[in-house]
């Protein structure tokens, strides 16, 4: 899990990008981010890496392999 709560963009997206690049997280995995812009930026990062970002709840997301 990546806990990026309290961090402003672009930090949540950068943390996600690093985790995807380094293979640090099992799949699927959760990301917590409460910046209003984080969803858009993290979705772009996930899609660029061939993954999907799914909103589970407010400030809670899941990254899965693309179907």
mmCIF file of N, CA, C and O in Angstrom:
data_model
loop_
_atom_site.group_PDB
_atom_site.id
_atom_site.type_symbol
_atom_site.label_atom_id
_atom_site.label_comp_id
_atom_site.label_asym_id
_atom_site.label_seq_id
_atom_site.Cartn_x
_atom_site.Cartn_y
_atom_site.Cartn_z
ATOM 1 N N UNK A 1 0.842 -1.179 0.000
ATOM 2 C CA UNK A 1 0.000 0.000 0.000
ATOM 3 C C UNK A 1 0.888 1.244 0.000
ATOM 4 O O UNK A 1 1.926 1.267 0.651
ATOM 5 N N UNK A 2 0.433 2.233 -0.730
ATOM 6 C CA UNK A 2 1.106 3.532 -0.740
ATOM 7 C C UNK A 2 0.199 4.502 0.006
ATOM 8 O O UNK A 2 -0.964 4.660 -0.348
ATOM 9 N N UNK A 3 0.732 5.119 1.029
ATOM 10 C CA UNK A 3 -0.042 6.109 1.790
ATOM 11 C C UNK A 3 0.494 7.497 1.444
ATOM 12 O O UNK A 3 1.536 7.910 1.924
ATOM 13 N N UNK A 4 -0.234 8.190 0.570
ATOM 14 C CA UNK A 4 0.161 9.521 0.138
ATOM 15 C C UNK A 4 -0.804 10.582 0.662
ATOM 16 O O UNK A 4 -0.885 11.678 0.120
ATOM 17 N N UNK A 5 -1.540 10.252 1.717
ATOM 18 C CA UNK A 5 -2.454 11.235 2.300
ATOM 19 C C UNK A 5 -1.658 12.402 2.858
ATOM 20 O O UNK A 5 -0.604 12.220 3.455
ATOM 21 N N UNK A 6 -2.180 13.594 2.622
ATOM 22 C CA UNK A 6 -1.519 14.802 3.095
ATOM 23 C C UNK A 6 -0.480 15.339 2.130
ATOM 24 O O UNK A 6 0.034 16.434 2.322
ATOM 25 N N UNK A 7 -0.164 14.582 1.090
ATOM 26 C CA UNK A 7 0.807 15.037 0.091
ATOM 27 C C UNK A 7 0.067 15.681 -1.070
ATOM 28 O O UNK A 7 -0.965 15.195 -1.516
ATOM 29 N N UNK A 8 0.586 16.779 -1.546
ATOM 30 C CA UNK A 8 -0.012 17.489 -2.674
ATOM 31 C C UNK A 8 0.629 17.032 -3.966
ATOM 32 O O UNK A 8 1.783 16.612 -4.003
ATOM 33 N N UNK A 9 -0.129 17.097 -5.036
ATOM 34 C CA UNK A 9 0.370 16.720 -6.354
ATOM 35 C C UNK A 9 1.561 17.593 -6.710
ATOM 36 O O UNK A 9 1.581 18.768 -6.346
ATOM 37 N N UNK A 10 2.553 16.983 -7.288
ATOM 38 C CA UNK A 10 2.541 15.684 -7.961
ATOM 39 C C UNK A 10 3.017 14.508 -7.100
ATOM 40 O O UNK A 10 3.219 13.412 -7.615
ATOM 41 N N UNK A 11 3.196 14.669 -5.813
ATOM 42 C CA UNK A 11 3.801 13.624 -4.988
ATOM 43 C C UNK A 11 3.056 12.300 -4.998
ATOM 44 O O UNK A 11 3.711 11.243 -5.097
ATOM 45 N N UNK A 12 1.735 12.241 -4.886
ATOM 46 C CA UNK A 12 1.084 10.925 -4.948
ATOM 47 C C UNK A 12 1.384 10.199 -6.263
ATOM 48 O O UNK A 12 1.678 9.002 -6.272
ATOM 49 N N UNK A 13 1.334 10.915 -7.372
ATOM 50 C CA UNK A 13 1.618 10.303 -8.673
ATOM 51 C C UNK A 13 3.078 9.875 -8.773
ATOM 52 O O UNK A 13 3.386 8.815 -9.331
ATOM 53 N N UNK A 14 3.979 10.669 -8.227
ATOM 54 C CA UNK A 14 5.397 10.301 -8.262
ATOM 55 C C UNK A 14 5.666 9.058 -7.424
ATOM 56 O O UNK A 14 6.453 8.189 -7.830
ATOM 57 N N UNK A 15 5.032 8.950 -6.277
ATOM 58 C CA UNK A 15 5.197 7.744 -5.443
ATOM 59 C C UNK A 15 4.642 6.513 -6.155
ATOM 60 O O UNK A 15 5.232 5.435 -6.104
ATOM 61 N N UNK A 16 3.514 6.679 -6.820
ATOM 62 C CA UNK A 16 2.943 5.571 -7.577
ATOM 63 C C UNK A 16 3.875 5.179 -8.718
ATOM 64 O O UNK A 16 4.147 3.989 -8.925
ATOM 65 N N UNK A 17 4.380 6.149 -9.445
ATOM 66 C CA UNK A 17 5.285 5.868 -10.564
ATOM 67 C C UNK A 17 6.516 5.109 -10.087
ATOM 68 O O UNK A 17 6.952 4.142 -10.723
ATOM 69 N N UNK A 18 7.094 5.533 -8.975
ATOM 70 C CA UNK A 18 8.279 4.859 -8.445
ATOM 71 C C UNK A 18 7.961 3.417 -8.064
ATOM 72 O O UNK A 18 8.719 2.495 -8.371
ATOM 73 N N UNK A 19 6.830 3.205 -7.401
ATOM 74 C CA UNK A 19 6.446 1.851 -6.994
ATOM 75 C C UNK A 19 6.231 0.948 -8.207
ATOM 76 O O UNK A 19 6.649 -0.212 -8.205
ATOM 77 N N UNK A 20 5.601 1.469 -9.250
ATOM 78 C CA UNK A 20 5.375 0.682 -10.456
ATOM 79 C C UNK A 20 6.688 0.387 -11.172
ATOM 80 O O UNK A 20 6.904 -0.724 -11.658
ATOM 81 N N UNK A 21 7.552 1.356 -11.232
ATOM 82 C CA UNK A 21 8.845 1.196 -11.912
ATOM 83 C C UNK A 21 9.718 0.175 -11.198
ATOM 84 O O UNK A 21 10.396 -0.632 -11.822
ATOM 85 N N UNK A 22 9.710 0.202 -9.869
ATOM 86 C CA UNK A 22 10.579 -0.674 -9.090
ATOM 87 C C UNK A 22 9.933 -2.000 -8.740
ATOM 88 O O UNK A 22 10.576 -2.857 -8.145
ATOM 89 N N UNK A 23 8.646 -2.168 -9.060
ATOM 90 C CA UNK A 23 7.955 -3.410 -8.752
ATOM 91 C C UNK A 23 7.845 -3.660 -7.257
ATOM 92 O O UNK A 23 7.906 -4.794 -6.808
ATOM 93 N N UNK A 24 7.681 -2.582 -6.472
ATOM 94 C CA UNK A 24 7.657 -2.681 -5.014
ATOM 95 C C UNK A 24 6.355 -3.244 -4.458
ATOM 96 O O UNK A 24 6.328 -3.692 -3.320
ATOM 97 N N UNK A 25 5.282 -3.197 -5.212
ATOM 98 C CA UNK A 25 3.963 -3.544 -4.693
ATOM 99 C C UNK A 25 3.441 -4.817 -5.357
ATOM 100 O O UNK A 25 3.638 -5.025 -6.545
ATOM 101 N N UNK A 26 2.744 -5.666 -4.601
ATOM 102 C CA UNK A 26 2.047 -6.782 -5.229
ATOM 103 C C UNK A 26 0.864 -6.219 -6.018
ATOM 104 O O UNK A 26 0.486 -5.078 -5.814
ATOM 105 N N UNK A 27 0.298 -7.012 -6.893
ATOM 106 C CA UNK A 27 -0.858 -6.522 -7.634
ATOM 107 C C UNK A 27 -2.054 -7.382 -7.338
ATOM 108 O O UNK A 27 -1.918 -8.606 -7.331
ATOM 109 N N UNK A 28 -3.214 -6.829 -7.122
ATOM 110 C CA UNK A 28 -3.484 -5.397 -7.018
ATOM 111 C C UNK A 28 -2.999 -4.838 -5.683
ATOM 112 O O UNK A 28 -2.745 -5.586 -4.745
ATOM 113 N N UNK A 29 -2.877 -3.516 -5.614
ATOM 114 C CA UNK A 29 -2.498 -2.859 -4.373
ATOM 115 C C UNK A 29 -3.244 -1.545 -4.232
ATOM 116 O O UNK A 29 -3.762 -1.015 -5.199
ATOM 117 N N UNK A 30 -3.300 -1.045 -2.999
ATOM 118 C CA UNK A 30 -4.056 0.167 -2.712
ATOM 119 C C UNK A 30 -3.149 1.384 -2.617
ATOM 120 O O UNK A 30 -1.982 1.281 -2.244
ATOM 121 N N UNK A 31 -3.748 2.523 -2.955
ATOM 122 C CA UNK A 31 -3.097 3.817 -2.808
ATOM 123 C C UNK A 31 -4.074 4.721 -2.061
ATOM 124 O O UNK A 31 -5.244 4.807 -2.423
ATOM 125 N N UNK A 32 -3.593 5.369 -1.029
ATOM 126 C CA UNK A 32 -4.384 6.356 -0.292
ATOM 127 C C UNK A 32 -3.856 7.729 -0.667
ATOM 128 O O UNK A 32 -2.663 7.996 -0.532
ATOM 129 N N UNK A 33 -4.740 8.586 -1.168
ATOM 130 C CA UNK A 33 -4.343 9.931 -1.584
ATOM 131 C C UNK A 33 -5.547 10.850 -1.474
ATOM 132 O O UNK A 33 -6.611 10.544 -2.019
ATOM 133 N N UNK A 34 -5.381 11.963 -0.766
ATOM 134 C CA UNK A 34 -6.521 12.854 -0.543
ATOM 135 C C UNK A 34 -6.440 14.195 -1.272
ATOM 136 O O UNK A 34 -7.321 15.022 -1.120
ATOM 137 N N UNK A 35 -5.426 14.400 -2.086
ATOM 138 C CA UNK A 35 -5.360 15.614 -2.898
ATOM 139 C C UNK A 35 -6.413 15.503 -4.004
ATOM 140 O O UNK A 35 -6.497 14.469 -4.668
ATOM 141 N N UNK A 36 -7.228 16.536 -4.230
ATOM 142 C CA UNK A 36 -8.275 16.466 -5.255
ATOM 143 C C UNK A 36 -7.748 16.197 -6.666
ATOM 144 O O UNK A 36 -8.460 15.650 -7.494
ATOM 145 N N UNK A 37 -6.508 16.567 -6.947
ATOM 146 C CA UNK A 37 -5.937 16.346 -8.274
ATOM 147 C C UNK A 37 -5.246 14.996 -8.407
ATOM 148 O O UNK A 37 -4.842 14.612 -9.495
ATOM 149 N N UNK A 38 -5.087 14.278 -7.321
ATOM 150 C CA UNK A 38 -4.317 13.036 -7.336
ATOM 151 C C UNK A 38 -4.932 11.974 -8.240
ATOM 152 O O UNK A 38 -4.207 11.274 -8.949
ATOM 153 N N UNK A 39 -6.249 11.847 -8.236
ATOM 154 C CA UNK A 39 -6.868 10.787 -9.039
ATOM 155 C C UNK A 39 -6.517 10.937 -10.515
ATOM 156 O O UNK A 39 -6.105 9.977 -11.171
ATOM 157 N N UNK A 40 -6.651 12.127 -11.037
ATOM 158 C CA UNK A 40 -6.355 12.355 -12.463
ATOM 159 C C UNK A 40 -4.900 12.035 -12.782
ATOM 160 O O UNK A 40 -4.593 11.340 -13.752
ATOM 161 N N UNK A 41 -3.992 12.510 -11.946
ATOM 162 C CA UNK A 41 -2.571 12.303 -12.205
ATOM 163 C C UNK A 41 -2.165 10.847 -12.005
ATOM 164 O O UNK A 41 -1.391 10.300 -12.794
ATOM 165 N N UNK A 42 -2.684 10.210 -10.971
ATOM 166 C CA UNK A 42 -2.341 8.800 -10.743
ATOM 167 C C UNK A 42 -2.927 7.912 -11.824
ATOM 168 O O UNK A 42 -2.310 6.924 -12.213
ATOM 169 N N UNK A 43 -4.115 8.258 -12.341
ATOM 170 C CA UNK A 43 -4.714 7.481 -13.420
ATOM 171 C C UNK A 43 -3.813 7.520 -14.662
ATOM 172 O O UNK A 43 -3.586 6.496 -15.315
ATOM 173 N N UNK A 44 -3.271 8.691 -14.966
ATOM 174 C CA UNK A 44 -2.376 8.817 -16.120
ATOM 175 C C UNK A 44 -1.115 7.978 -15.924
ATOM 176 O O UNK A 44 -0.659 7.303 -16.856
ATOM 177 N N UNK A 45 -0.556 7.990 -14.731
ATOM 178 C CA UNK A 45 0.640 7.192 -14.431
ATOM 179 C C UNK A 45 0.328 5.705 -14.557
ATOM 180 O O UNK A 45 1.080 4.940 -15.163
ATOM 181 N N UNK A 46 -0.787 5.284 -13.971
ATOM 182 C CA UNK A 46 -1.163 3.871 -14.026
ATOM 183 C C UNK A 46 -1.371 3.410 -15.467
ATOM 184 O O UNK A 46 -0.869 2.348 -15.866
ATOM 185 N N UNK A 47 -2.102 4.195 -16.251
ATOM 186 C CA UNK A 47 -2.374 3.816 -17.634
ATOM 187 C C UNK A 47 -1.100 3.771 -18.463
ATOM 188 O O UNK A 47 -0.940 2.890 -19.314
ATOM 189 N N UNK A 48 -0.169 4.681 -18.214
ATOM 190 C CA UNK A 48 1.103 4.676 -18.932
ATOM 191 C C UNK A 48 1.914 3.410 -18.624
ATOM 192 O O UNK A 48 2.713 2.969 -19.450
ATOM 193 N N UNK A 49 1.678 2.833 -17.451
ATOM 194 C CA UNK A 49 2.386 1.616 -17.046
ATOM 195 C C UNK A 49 1.573 0.355 -17.364
ATOM 196 O O UNK A 49 1.934 -0.739 -16.933
ATOM 197 N N UNK A 50 0.458 0.509 -18.084
ATOM 198 C CA UNK A 50 -0.357 -0.639 -18.439
ATOM 199 C C UNK A 50 -1.210 -1.162 -17.295
ATOM 200 O O UNK A 50 -1.539 -2.337 -17.246
ATOM 201 N N UNK A 51 -1.576 -0.281 -16.372
ATOM 202 C CA UNK A 51 -2.397 -0.654 -15.219
ATOM 203 C C UNK A 51 -3.686 0.165 -15.235
ATOM 204 O O UNK A 51 -3.822 1.101 -16.010
ATOM 205 N N UNK A 52 -4.609 -0.192 -14.331
ATOM 206 C CA UNK A 52 -5.845 0.564 -14.164
ATOM 207 C C UNK A 52 -5.905 1.104 -12.751
ATOM 208 O O UNK A 52 -5.535 0.413 -11.803
ATOM 209 N N UNK A 53 -6.398 2.319 -12.598
ATOM 210 C CA UNK A 53 -6.633 2.923 -11.290
ATOM 211 C C UNK A 53 -8.132 2.942 -11.068
ATOM 212 O O UNK A 53 -8.883 3.465 -11.894
ATOM 213 N N UNK A 54 -8.560 2.357 -9.963
ATOM 214 C CA UNK A 54 -9.982 2.269 -9.648
ATOM 215 C C UNK A 54 -10.228 2.934 -8.307
ATOM 216 O O UNK A 54 -9.530 2.641 -7.331
ATOM 217 N N UNK A 55 -11.217 3.836 -8.271
ATOM 218 C CA UNK A 55 -11.575 4.498 -7.005
ATOM 219 C C UNK A 55 -12.430 3.534 -6.190
ATOM 220 O O UNK A 55 -13.472 3.086 -6.632
ATOM 221 N N UNK A 56 -11.977 3.222 -4.979
ATOM 222 C CA UNK A 56 -12.718 2.344 -4.081
ATOM 223 C C UNK A 56 -13.598 3.143 -3.131
ATOM 224 O O UNK A 56 -14.688 2.710 -2.769
ATOM 225 N N UNK A 57 -13.094 4.269 -2.679
ATOM 226 C CA UNK A 57 -13.798 5.136 -1.740
ATOM 227 C C UNK A 57 -13.104 6.494 -1.800
ATOM 228 O O UNK A 57 -12.126 6.663 -2.522
ATOM 229 N N UNK A 58 -13.615 7.431 -1.028
ATOM 230 C CA UNK A 58 -12.983 8.744 -0.984
ATOM 231 C C UNK A 58 -11.547 8.594 -0.501
ATOM 232 O O UNK A 58 -11.312 8.031 0.573
ATOM 233 N N UNK A 59 -10.603 9.037 -1.296
ATOM 234 C CA UNK A 59 -9.173 9.007 -0.984
ATOM 235 C C UNK A 59 -8.582 7.597 -0.958
ATOM 236 O O UNK A 59 -7.486 7.389 -0.473
ATOM 237 N N UNK A 60 -9.289 6.611 -1.507
ATOM 238 C CA UNK A 60 -8.796 5.230 -1.516
ATOM 239 C C UNK A 60 -8.939 4.657 -2.929
ATOM 240 O O UNK A 60 -10.037 4.645 -3.492
ATOM 241 N N UNK A 61 -7.826 4.182 -3.471
ATOM 242 C CA UNK A 61 -7.780 3.696 -4.841
ATOM 243 C C UNK A 61 -7.111 2.327 -4.886
ATOM 244 O O UNK A 61 -6.378 1.970 -3.981
ATOM 245 N N UNK A 62 -7.356 1.617 -5.981
ATOM 246 C CA UNK A 62 -6.684 0.340 -6.189
ATOM 247 C C UNK A 62 -6.049 0.366 -7.568
ATOM 248 O O UNK A 62 -6.656 0.838 -8.531
ATOM 249 N N UNK A 63 -4.842 -0.144 -7.645
ATOM 250 C CA UNK A 63 -4.133 -0.281 -8.919
ATOM 251 C C UNK A 63 -4.150 -1.753 -9.281
ATOM 252 O O UNK A 63 -3.730 -2.599 -8.490
ATOM 253 N N UNK A 64 -4.655 -2.040 -10.482
ATOM 254 C CA UNK A 64 -4.757 -3.419 -10.967
ATOM 255 C C UNK A 64 -4.094 -3.534 -12.343
ATOM 256 O O UNK A 64 -3.996 -2.541 -13.063
ATOM 257 N N UNK A 65 -3.741 -4.730 -12.714
ATOM 258 C CA UNK A 65 -3.270 -4.916 -14.090
ATOM 259 C C UNK A 65 -4.400 -4.585 -15.054
ATOM 260 O O UNK A 65 -5.574 -4.812 -14.738
ATOM 261 N N UNK A 66 -4.068 -4.062 -16.204
ATOM 262 C CA UNK A 66 -5.085 -3.759 -17.219
ATOM 263 C C UNK A 66 -5.670 -5.064 -17.721
ATOM 264 O O UNK A 66 -4.966 -6.072 -17.847
ATOM 265 N N UNK A 67 -6.939 -5.067 -17.995
ATOM 266 C CA UNK A 67 -7.619 -6.302 -18.451
ATOM 267 C C UNK A 67 -7.346 -6.571 -19.896
ATOM 268 O O UNK A 67 -7.017 -5.788 -20.675
#
